[in-house]
Amino acid sequence: MRFRMKTVVAIIVVVILIAFGWIGWHQHNHFNRNVTINGVNVGGMTVDEAFDRVKSDHQDNKVYLDGKLIYDGADTQATMTSTDRSKVERALAQQRTILPSRKNYQLQINPDQNNQTRLDKITSTVTSTVNKENRGRRAPHDAYALLKNDKVTVVAAQSGTKIDEQRIKRELNQQRNNSVIRLNSHHEQPLSANSTTVQHEKAQLKKLLNRHVTYQVEQKQYRFGTDDVITSATYQHGHYQFNTTAVNKRIAKINRRQATLGRKFKFKTHSGKVIETSQAGTYGWRISKERAGQSLARAIANGTKKVEAKQDIYGIGYNKRGTGYGVTSNDGIGDTYAELSIADQHAWFYKDGKCVFEADVVTGKNSRKEDQTPLGVWYIMYQASPSVLKGTDDSGSNYSSKVHWSQFTNSGCGFHDASWRHNWSKTAYLNDGSSGCANMHPVDAGPAYRALQVNEPVVVY
């Protein structure tokens, strides 16, 4: 009896081992039941059977979007060749399980001789169809973190009705080799307030709170806090975006106190008399509120303790970056400048407070307003020697002459020699002056040219 029992058990064990062995062999060499390759059912097939089945597939080349046929191409044959058999073997390994499985596997094999023209046509049709469907639809708006009024909050997401084109294209890519492609549309989904991205934005904005930066304007310093600079801010795609209108009033106040562009200067003339210049002219600098706001905001974001205002100034005329910043002597004009007196018809050229050259000049014709040499504080925009001037001399003859040229106004006025001029009297400018330039004797023009430098102030009074 005991022997019979052992025999029965042994037989059962052998049967089980044989069964498991067969199952193992079958699973190793056959696809599971619910497996497709390029949309073709290969359930229960071997590699060779599956390869032959997919290779012989007749492709209808139809594409459906939400059940609606949007593309119906000419029927074609699958482009699988013998070189693609190894891909079927890899597909078998990809879905292989120890025991039989009913899980759906929708596998894709991209043939070596893929019909790219077919895929391009299908992609183009899907794109145009989705674009057409999206006309008039509302795009969603992502939630985002916002710093405003010195407080960080999250602006809620807003749903939309726009179809998610990228998601459809991902579905298309997953079915690209199928005979029939079935796509489903989904609305674009906005980032939620609880998303990792938005929470990261929030953390980055909180770093800006309660920070301070010192703004150095020439010899003066001004302290700015986050709320003094940033009206609002966001942090998206790894970068801060700042609205800095909060800084405008303080920068305007600093400009009124220190900026030199567009203001009158108290100027001590060659005779020692102190005059007030015209506020016309291009010499000087002013702080750009927009540039200053962004510089200060970036400093707050980077944890920088001090910012130099020089990077934020602007000017007018040839040099848009301003002139005379950092110059505080002589009411901002400095000690190197040119002085041009209309009444005296004379010019003086100073280097470090010393007059290095002076000469008589003939300035613009006083009897004709548009020819008058403009008053104010200007600057040498550029110099050229030789420079060719063409025009009509005081006798009515045309001239073309090489000169030493130092321009100081936007309208084209400058210091230059005038070999064609015959009238050099002190009253010539009244009715026989230039068109606005400071004409100089040829013997004086060279030394005057060498005494000047680009960006140097020119005081005309």
Short mmCIF file of C-alpha atoms in Angstrom, two decimals:
data_model
loop_
_atom_site.label_atom_id
_atom_site.label_comp_id
_atom_site.label_asym_id
_atom_site.label_seq_id
_atom_site.Cartn_x
_atom_site.Cartn_y
_atom_site.Cartn_z
CA MET A 1 0.00 0.00 0.00
CA ARG A 2 2.79 2.36 0.97
CA PHE A 3 4.64 1.46 -2.25
CA ARG A 4 1.56 2.24 -4.37
CA MET A 5 1.17 5.60 -2.69
CA LYS A 6 4.74 6.53 -3.46
CA THR A 7 4.25 5.47 -7.04
CA VAL A 8 1.16 7.64 -7.45
CA VAL A 9 2.94 10.66 -5.95
CA ALA A 10 5.91 10.11 -8.20
CA ILE A 11 3.67 9.93 -11.25
CA ILE A 12 1.89 13.15 -10.26
CA VAL A 13 5.22 14.94 -9.76
CA VAL A 14 6.45 13.74 -13.15
CA VAL A 15 3.22 14.90 -14.82
CA ILE A 16 3.51 18.30 -13.14
CA LEU A 17 7.12 18.65 -14.18
CA ILE A 18 6.26 17.67 -17.73
CA ALA A 19 3.37 20.16 -17.74
CA PHE A 20 5.55 22.97 -16.39
CA GLY A 21 8.27 22.02 -18.82
CA TRP A 22 5.84 22.17 -21.71
CA ILE A 23 4.43 25.50 -20.48
CA GLY A 24 7.94 26.89 -20.11
CA TRP A 25 8.88 25.76 -23.58
CA HIS A 26 5.63 27.12 -25.02
CA GLN A 27 6.01 30.50 -23.28
CA HIS A 28 9.59 30.74 -24.46
CA ASN A 29 8.69 30.14 -28.08
CA HIS A 30 5.15 31.49 -28.47
CA PHE A 31 3.49 34.87 -28.08
CA ASN A 32 0.86 35.33 -25.39
CA ARG A 33 -2.78 35.30 -26.41
CA ASN A 34 -3.57 39.05 -26.61
CA VAL A 35 -0.50 40.32 -28.46
CA THR A 36 -0.45 42.41 -31.63
CA ILE A 37 2.48 43.55 -33.74
CA ASN A 38 1.77 46.61 -35.86
CA GLY A 39 -1.90 45.98 -35.20
CA VAL A 40 -1.76 42.33 -36.40
CA ASN A 41 -2.85 39.66 -33.89
CA VAL A 42 0.01 37.20 -33.33
CA GLY A 43 -1.38 35.52 -30.19
CA GLY A 44 -0.07 31.91 -29.76
CA MET A 45 2.27 32.15 -32.74
CA THR A 46 5.97 31.35 -32.94
CA VAL A 47 8.49 33.91 -34.18
CA ASP A 48 8.39 32.52 -37.72
CA GLU A 49 4.60 32.36 -37.76
CA ALA A 50 4.30 35.88 -36.40
CA PHE A 51 6.92 37.19 -38.85
CA ASP A 52 5.13 35.61 -41.82
CA ARG A 53 1.77 36.91 -40.59
CA VAL A 54 2.95 40.51 -40.17
CA LYS A 55 5.01 40.43 -43.37
CA SER A 56 2.00 39.34 -45.44
CA ASP A 57 -0.39 41.85 -43.86
CA HIS A 58 -2.42 43.93 -46.26
CA GLN A 59 -2.50 47.56 -45.05
CA ASP A 60 -5.72 49.51 -45.47
CA ASN A 61 -3.99 52.78 -44.52
CA LYS A 62 -6.99 54.27 -42.76
CA VAL A 63 -6.84 56.75 -39.89
CA TYR A 64 -9.76 57.45 -37.56
CA LEU A 65 -10.01 60.32 -35.08
CA ASP A 66 -12.70 59.84 -32.46
CA GLY A 67 -14.24 57.16 -34.72
CA LYS A 68 -14.37 59.48 -37.74
CA LEU A 69 -12.37 58.54 -40.84
CA ILE A 70 -9.93 61.39 -41.58
CA TYR A 71 -7.48 59.62 -43.91
CA ASP A 72 -7.97 56.83 -46.43
CA GLY A 73 -4.78 56.16 -48.33
CA ALA A 74 -4.17 53.68 -51.13
CA ASP A 75 -3.87 50.09 -49.92
CA THR A 76 -0.29 48.87 -49.59
CA GLN A 77 1.63 45.77 -48.58
CA ALA A 78 3.62 45.65 -45.36
CA THR A 79 7.28 46.49 -45.92
CA MET A 80 8.71 43.82 -43.59
CA THR A 81 11.72 41.97 -44.99
CA SER A 82 13.94 39.11 -43.77
CA THR A 83 16.19 41.65 -42.02
CA ASP A 84 13.30 42.46 -39.66
CA ARG A 85 12.94 38.90 -38.28
CA SER A 86 15.30 39.64 -35.39
CA LYS A 87 12.95 42.45 -34.35
CA VAL A 88 10.13 39.90 -34.02
CA GLU A 89 12.40 37.84 -31.75
CA ARG A 90 12.98 40.89 -29.57
CA ALA A 91 9.22 41.50 -29.52
CA LEU A 92 8.69 37.93 -28.25
CA ALA A 93 11.16 38.54 -25.41
CA GLN A 94 9.49 41.86 -24.64
CA GLN A 95 6.11 40.27 -23.84
CA ARG A 96 7.38 36.92 -22.48
CA THR A 97 5.94 35.75 -19.13
CA ILE A 98 6.53 32.57 -17.06
CA LEU A 99 2.87 31.59 -17.19
CA PRO A 100 0.35 32.33 -19.97
CA SER A 101 -1.00 35.89 -19.75
CA ARG A 102 -4.12 37.57 -21.10
CA LYS A 103 -2.57 41.03 -20.83
CA ASN A 104 -2.85 43.19 -23.94
CA TYR A 105 0.48 43.90 -25.64
CA GLN A 106 0.35 46.30 -28.60
CA LEU A 107 3.89 46.08 -29.95
CA GLN A 108 5.39 48.12 -32.76
CA ILE A 109 8.15 47.06 -35.12
CA ASN A 110 9.60 49.71 -37.40
CA PRO A 111 10.71 47.91 -40.61
CA ASP A 112 14.14 48.69 -42.06
CA GLN A 113 12.37 49.63 -45.30
CA ASN A 114 9.75 51.80 -43.64
CA ASN A 115 7.33 53.68 -45.89
CA GLN A 116 8.21 57.19 -44.71
CA THR A 117 6.08 58.81 -47.42
CA ARG A 118 3.01 57.06 -45.98
CA LEU A 119 3.80 58.25 -42.45
CA ASP A 120 4.46 61.82 -43.62
CA LYS A 121 1.07 61.96 -45.39
CA ILE A 122 -0.74 60.58 -42.34
CA THR A 123 1.06 62.99 -39.97
CA SER A 124 0.26 65.95 -42.21
CA THR A 125 -3.42 64.97 -42.35
CA VAL A 126 -3.64 64.51 -38.58
CA THR A 127 -1.94 67.87 -37.98
CA SER A 128 -4.22 69.79 -40.36
CA THR A 129 -7.31 68.04 -38.95
CA VAL A 130 -6.41 68.92 -35.36
CA ASN A 131 -5.56 72.51 -36.32
CA LYS A 132 -8.94 72.84 -37.99
CA GLU A 133 -10.71 71.39 -34.96
CA ASN A 134 -8.84 73.80 -32.68
CA ARG A 135 -10.04 76.94 -34.46
CA GLY A 136 -12.01 78.98 -31.99
CA ARG A 137 -11.21 76.65 -29.10
CA ARG A 138 -9.85 78.08 -25.87
CA ALA A 139 -6.35 77.15 -24.73
CA PRO A 140 -5.90 76.22 -21.07
CA HIS A 141 -3.85 78.40 -18.71
CA ASP A 142 -1.37 76.78 -16.37
CA ALA A 143 -1.43 77.52 -12.69
CA TYR A 144 1.56 79.64 -11.72
CA ALA A 145 3.20 81.14 -8.67
CA LEU A 146 3.11 84.92 -8.31
CA LEU A 147 4.98 87.33 -6.06
CA LYS A 148 2.90 90.46 -5.57
CA ASN A 149 2.62 92.99 -2.76
CA ASP A 150 5.54 91.24 -1.03
CA LYS A 151 3.57 87.98 -0.83
CA VAL A 152 3.77 84.73 -2.82
CA THR A 153 0.51 83.12 -3.96
CA VAL A 154 -0.56 80.61 -6.63
CA VAL A 155 -2.86 81.65 -9.45
CA ALA A 156 -5.24 78.77 -10.20
CA ALA A 157 -5.21 76.91 -13.51
CA GLN A 158 -7.94 77.53 -16.09
CA SER A 159 -9.25 74.66 -18.21
CA GLY A 160 -9.64 75.03 -21.94
CA THR A 161 -11.28 73.31 -24.88
CA LYS A 162 -8.23 73.05 -27.12
CA ILE A 163 -7.32 69.55 -28.37
CA ASP A 164 -3.93 68.25 -27.25
CA GLU A 165 -2.11 67.86 -30.56
CA GLN A 166 1.06 66.45 -28.99
CA ARG A 167 -0.85 63.69 -27.22
CA ILE A 168 -2.54 62.68 -30.48
CA LYS A 169 0.85 62.58 -32.20
CA ARG A 170 2.21 60.33 -29.46
CA GLU A 171 -0.72 57.97 -30.07
CA LEU A 172 -0.01 58.14 -33.79
CA ASN A 173 3.63 57.25 -33.18
CA GLN A 174 2.58 54.23 -31.12
CA GLN A 175 0.42 52.97 -34.02
CA ARG A 176 2.44 54.30 -36.93
CA ASN A 177 2.91 50.89 -38.58
CA ASN A 178 -0.68 49.67 -38.10
CA SER A 179 -2.93 49.03 -41.07
CA VAL A 180 -5.72 50.95 -39.36
CA ILE A 181 -4.85 53.72 -36.91
CA ARG A 182 -7.42 54.76 -34.31
CA LEU A 183 -6.80 58.01 -32.47
CA ASN A 184 -8.71 59.73 -29.70
CA SER A 185 -8.71 63.45 -28.95
CA HIS A 186 -8.17 64.84 -25.46
CA HIS A 187 -8.23 68.41 -24.21
CA GLU A 188 -4.92 70.04 -23.32
CA GLN A 189 -4.49 69.89 -19.56
CA PRO A 190 -3.02 72.84 -17.66
CA LEU A 191 -0.46 72.54 -14.90
CA SER A 192 -2.28 72.24 -11.60
CA ALA A 193 -1.53 74.35 -8.55
CA ASN A 194 -0.26 71.24 -6.77
CA SER A 195 2.10 70.21 -9.54
CA THR A 196 5.80 69.84 -8.81
CA THR A 197 6.55 72.60 -11.32
CA VAL A 198 4.29 75.19 -9.69
CA GLN A 199 5.46 74.28 -6.19
CA HIS A 200 9.05 74.78 -7.39
CA GLU A 201 8.09 78.19 -8.81
CA LYS A 202 6.59 79.10 -5.46
CA ALA A 203 9.76 78.10 -3.60
CA GLN A 204 11.94 80.13 -5.97
CA LEU A 205 9.80 83.26 -5.51
CA LYS A 206 9.87 82.95 -1.73
CA LYS A 207 13.64 83.25 -1.89
CA LEU A 208 13.22 86.87 -3.04
CA LEU A 209 11.37 88.02 0.07
CA ASN A 210 13.05 90.25 2.66
CA ARG A 211 16.23 90.80 0.66
CA HIS A 212 18.11 94.08 0.25
CA VAL A 213 20.59 95.59 -2.20
CA THR A 214 22.66 98.80 -2.18
CA TYR A 215 22.50 100.97 -5.31
CA GLN A 216 25.71 102.95 -5.89
CA VAL A 217 25.14 106.16 -7.86
CA GLU A 218 28.47 107.96 -8.21
CA GLN A 219 29.46 108.72 -4.58
CA LYS A 220 26.00 108.17 -3.10
CA GLN A 221 24.40 104.93 -1.92
CA TYR A 222 20.73 103.99 -1.74
CA ARG A 223 19.26 100.92 -0.02
CA PHE A 224 16.46 99.02 -1.74
CA GLY A 225 14.38 96.16 -0.38
CA THR A 226 12.42 93.58 -2.37
CA ASP A 227 9.17 95.53 -2.00
CA ASP A 228 10.94 98.74 -3.18
CA VAL A 229 11.94 97.08 -6.45
CA ILE A 230 9.59 94.27 -7.42
CA THR A 231 5.94 95.06 -8.13
CA SER A 232 5.34 91.47 -9.20
CA ALA A 233 7.39 88.50 -10.32
CA THR A 234 6.99 85.02 -11.74
CA TYR A 235 9.46 82.16 -12.14
CA GLN A 236 8.95 80.02 -15.22
CA HIS A 237 11.17 77.76 -17.33
CA GLY A 238 14.09 78.41 -15.00
CA HIS A 239 14.00 82.20 -15.25
CA TYR A 240 12.54 85.08 -13.26
CA GLN A 241 10.30 87.65 -14.95
CA PHE A 242 10.04 90.97 -13.10
CA ASN A 243 7.65 93.90 -13.15
CA THR A 244 9.67 96.67 -11.49
CA THR A 245 7.43 99.73 -11.74
CA ALA A 246 7.69 99.96 -7.93
CA VAL A 247 11.19 101.38 -8.36
CA ASN A 248 10.21 104.21 -10.72
CA LYS A 249 9.50 106.94 -8.14
CA ARG A 250 12.76 106.42 -6.29
CA ILE A 251 14.82 106.38 -9.50
CA ALA A 252 13.07 109.57 -10.64
CA LYS A 253 14.01 111.16 -7.31
CA ILE A 254 17.65 110.07 -7.71
CA ASN A 255 17.68 111.50 -11.24
CA ARG A 256 16.39 114.85 -9.98
CA ARG A 257 19.13 114.90 -7.39
CA GLN A 258 22.10 113.67 -9.42
CA ALA A 259 21.47 113.21 -13.15
CA THR A 260 22.96 115.78 -15.50
CA LEU A 261 21.16 115.12 -18.78
CA GLY A 262 18.81 117.92 -19.85
CA ARG A 263 19.58 120.32 -17.00
CA LYS A 264 21.27 123.69 -16.65
CA PHE A 265 24.87 123.79 -15.40
CA LYS A 266 26.55 126.44 -13.28
CA PHE A 267 29.68 127.12 -15.29
CA LYS A 268 32.71 129.27 -14.53
CA THR A 269 33.89 130.92 -17.76
CA HIS A 270 37.45 131.75 -18.77
CA SER A 271 36.98 135.20 -17.22
CA GLY A 272 35.95 133.79 -13.85
CA LYS A 273 32.31 134.72 -14.24
CA VAL A 274 29.80 132.06 -13.18
CA ILE A 275 26.94 131.63 -15.62
CA GLU A 276 24.01 129.25 -15.98
CA THR A 277 24.04 127.37 -19.27
CA SER A 278 21.06 126.60 -21.44
CA GLN A 279 19.46 123.28 -20.53
CA ALA A 280 19.61 122.30 -24.19
CA GLY A 281 22.40 119.97 -25.20
CA THR A 282 23.26 116.29 -25.31
CA TYR A 283 25.94 116.09 -22.63
CA GLY A 284 25.05 114.22 -19.47
CA TRP A 285 23.50 111.02 -18.17
CA ARG A 286 20.29 109.82 -16.63
CA ILE A 287 19.32 106.52 -15.02
CA SER A 288 16.87 104.39 -16.98
CA LYS A 289 14.06 103.35 -14.66
CA GLU A 290 13.52 100.14 -16.62
CA ARG A 291 17.20 99.16 -16.61
CA ALA A 292 17.63 100.06 -12.96
CA GLY A 293 14.58 98.04 -11.98
CA GLN A 294 15.83 94.95 -13.79
CA SER A 295 19.38 95.34 -12.45
CA LEU A 296 18.15 95.64 -8.88
CA ALA A 297 15.68 92.77 -9.28
CA ARG A 298 18.38 90.48 -10.68
CA ALA A 299 20.67 91.46 -7.81
CA ILE A 300 17.95 90.54 -5.32
CA ALA A 301 17.41 87.21 -7.09
CA ASN A 302 21.16 86.44 -7.15
CA GLY A 303 21.78 87.59 -3.60
CA THR A 304 24.11 90.38 -4.80
CA LYS A 305 24.60 93.02 -2.12
CA LYS A 306 25.65 95.99 -4.26
CA VAL A 307 24.88 97.26 -7.77
CA GLU A 308 26.65 100.05 -9.67
CA ALA A 309 24.27 102.45 -11.46
CA LYS A 310 26.69 103.06 -14.34
CA GLN A 311 25.31 100.02 -16.20
CA ASP A 312 21.82 101.55 -16.12
CA ILE A 313 22.47 105.07 -17.42
CA TYR A 314 21.57 106.40 -20.85
CA GLY A 315 22.27 109.47 -22.94
CA ILE A 316 21.19 111.07 -26.18
CA GLY A 317 23.01 111.89 -29.35
CA TYR A 318 25.77 109.70 -30.73
CA ASN A 319 26.52 108.04 -27.39
CA LYS A 320 23.33 106.42 -26.13
CA ARG A 321 25.07 105.19 -22.97
CA GLY A 322 25.46 108.65 -21.46
CA THR A 323 28.43 110.93 -20.87
CA GLY A 324 30.00 112.39 -17.75
CA TYR A 325 28.89 109.73 -15.27
CA GLY A 326 31.19 109.88 -12.25
CA VAL A 327 32.25 113.44 -13.03
CA THR A 328 31.26 115.66 -10.11
CA SER A 329 33.61 118.65 -10.33
CA ASN A 330 32.60 121.85 -12.11
CA ASP A 331 28.92 121.01 -11.50
CA GLY A 332 29.29 117.77 -13.47
CA ILE A 333 31.15 119.18 -16.47
CA GLY A 334 34.55 118.30 -15.06
CA ASP A 335 37.92 119.89 -15.72
CA THR A 336 38.45 118.75 -19.31
CA TYR A 337 36.15 120.56 -21.73
CA ALA A 338 35.83 123.03 -24.58
CA GLU A 339 34.35 126.49 -23.99
CA LEU A 340 32.77 128.34 -26.90
CA SER A 341 31.57 131.94 -26.45
CA ILE A 342 29.22 133.23 -29.15
CA ALA A 343 29.64 136.83 -27.97
CA ASP A 344 33.45 136.61 -27.95
CA GLN A 345 33.69 134.45 -31.09
CA HIS A 346 36.41 132.56 -29.32
CA ALA A 347 37.03 129.03 -28.05
CA TRP A 348 39.12 127.72 -25.15
CA PHE A 349 40.24 124.11 -24.70
CA TYR A 350 40.92 122.81 -21.20
CA LYS A 351 42.75 119.70 -19.96
CA ASP A 352 42.56 118.93 -16.24
CA GLY A 353 41.60 122.50 -15.46
CA LYS A 354 44.34 124.14 -17.58
CA CYS A 355 43.76 125.94 -20.86
CA VAL A 356 45.95 124.16 -23.40
CA PHE A 357 44.81 126.05 -26.49
CA GLU A 358 42.53 128.88 -27.57
CA ALA A 359 41.55 130.41 -30.89
CA ASP A 360 39.17 132.78 -32.63
CA VAL A 361 36.20 131.20 -34.42
CA VAL A 362 33.27 132.17 -36.62
CA THR A 363 30.05 130.54 -35.45
CA GLY A 364 26.63 130.12 -37.08
CA LYS A 365 24.93 132.99 -38.87
CA ASN A 366 23.00 134.89 -36.21
CA SER A 367 20.55 136.49 -38.65
CA ARG A 368 19.19 133.10 -39.66
CA LYS A 369 17.78 131.06 -36.76
CA GLU A 370 18.33 127.66 -38.35
CA ASP A 371 22.03 128.51 -38.86
CA GLN A 372 22.73 129.70 -35.31
CA THR A 373 25.16 127.58 -33.29
CA PRO A 374 22.94 126.01 -30.61
CA LEU A 375 23.53 126.96 -26.98
CA GLY A 376 23.90 124.39 -24.21
CA VAL A 377 26.33 121.72 -23.09
CA TRP A 378 27.13 119.20 -25.81
CA TYR A 379 29.91 116.65 -26.25
CA ILE A 380 32.35 115.62 -28.94
CA MET A 381 30.44 112.89 -30.75
CA TYR A 382 33.27 111.78 -32.99
CA GLN A 383 36.42 113.08 -34.70
CA ALA A 384 37.84 112.50 -38.16
CA SER A 385 40.95 113.81 -39.89
CA PRO A 386 40.85 114.21 -42.72
CA SER A 387 37.13 114.59 -43.27
CA VAL A 388 35.79 116.05 -46.52
CA LEU A 389 33.31 118.93 -46.27
CA LYS A 390 31.37 120.15 -49.28
CA GLY A 391 29.35 123.35 -49.55
CA THR A 392 29.23 126.96 -50.73
CA ASP A 393 31.67 129.59 -49.43
CA ASP A 394 30.87 133.20 -48.50
CA SER A 395 31.48 134.32 -52.10
CA GLY A 396 28.96 131.82 -53.48
CA SER A 397 31.49 129.38 -54.89
CA ASN A 398 31.26 125.64 -54.28
CA TYR A 399 33.99 123.99 -52.26
CA SER A 400 35.18 120.51 -51.30
CA SER A 401 37.84 120.59 -48.64
CA LYS A 402 39.65 118.20 -46.30
CA VAL A 403 39.35 119.34 -42.69
CA HIS A 404 39.99 118.41 -39.08
CA TRP A 405 36.48 117.53 -37.93
CA SER A 406 35.12 117.32 -34.35
CA GLN A 407 31.30 117.14 -34.31
CA PHE A 408 29.40 118.07 -31.15
CA THR A 409 25.68 118.39 -32.04
CA ASN A 410 23.14 116.01 -33.56
CA SER A 411 22.39 118.60 -36.23
CA GLY A 412 25.97 118.40 -37.51
CA CYS A 413 27.73 121.31 -35.86
CA GLY A 414 31.41 120.87 -35.08
CA PHE A 415 34.85 122.47 -34.89
CA HIS A 416 36.69 122.46 -38.23
CA ASP A 417 39.07 124.51 -40.34
CA ALA A 418 37.52 126.66 -43.08
CA SER A 419 40.16 127.46 -45.69
CA TRP A 420 37.48 128.90 -48.00
CA ARG A 421 36.41 131.57 -45.50
CA HIS A 422 37.59 135.17 -46.11
CA ASN A 423 35.65 137.07 -43.47
CA TRP A 424 37.20 136.40 -40.03
CA SER A 425 36.02 139.56 -38.27
CA LYS A 426 34.50 139.41 -34.78
CA THR A 427 31.13 140.39 -36.26
CA ALA A 428 31.19 137.99 -39.21
CA TYR A 429 28.78 135.63 -37.40
CA LEU A 430 26.01 138.26 -37.36
CA ASN A 431 25.23 138.05 -41.08
CA ASP A 432 28.10 136.11 -42.65
CA GLY A 433 28.50 133.22 -40.25
CA SER A 434 28.63 129.49 -40.85
CA SER A 435 25.71 127.09 -41.05
CA GLY A 436 26.17 126.35 -37.34
CA CYS A 437 29.74 125.06 -37.08
CA ALA A 438 32.65 126.76 -35.35
CA ASN A 439 34.87 127.74 -38.30
CA MET A 440 38.57 127.93 -37.45
CA HIS A 441 41.66 129.28 -39.22
CA PRO A 442 43.51 126.37 -40.84
CA VAL A 443 46.51 127.06 -38.64
CA ASP A 444 44.33 126.68 -35.50
CA ALA A 445 42.24 123.67 -36.48
CA GLY A 446 44.98 121.08 -36.03
CA PRO A 447 45.94 122.07 -32.47
CA ALA A 448 42.24 122.36 -31.53
CA TYR A 449 41.55 118.89 -32.98
CA ARG A 450 44.38 117.41 -30.92
CA ALA A 451 43.22 119.24 -27.78
CA LEU A 452 39.79 117.57 -27.98
CA GLN A 453 38.69 114.00 -27.30
CA VAL A 454 35.52 111.99 -27.90
CA ASN A 455 32.80 112.46 -25.22
CA GLU A 456 34.43 115.65 -23.94
CA PRO A 457 31.89 118.38 -22.98
CA VAL A 458 31.51 121.42 -25.21
CA VAL A 459 29.95 124.41 -23.40
CA VAL A 460 28.32 126.86 -25.82
CA TYR A 461 26.97 130.12 -24.38
#
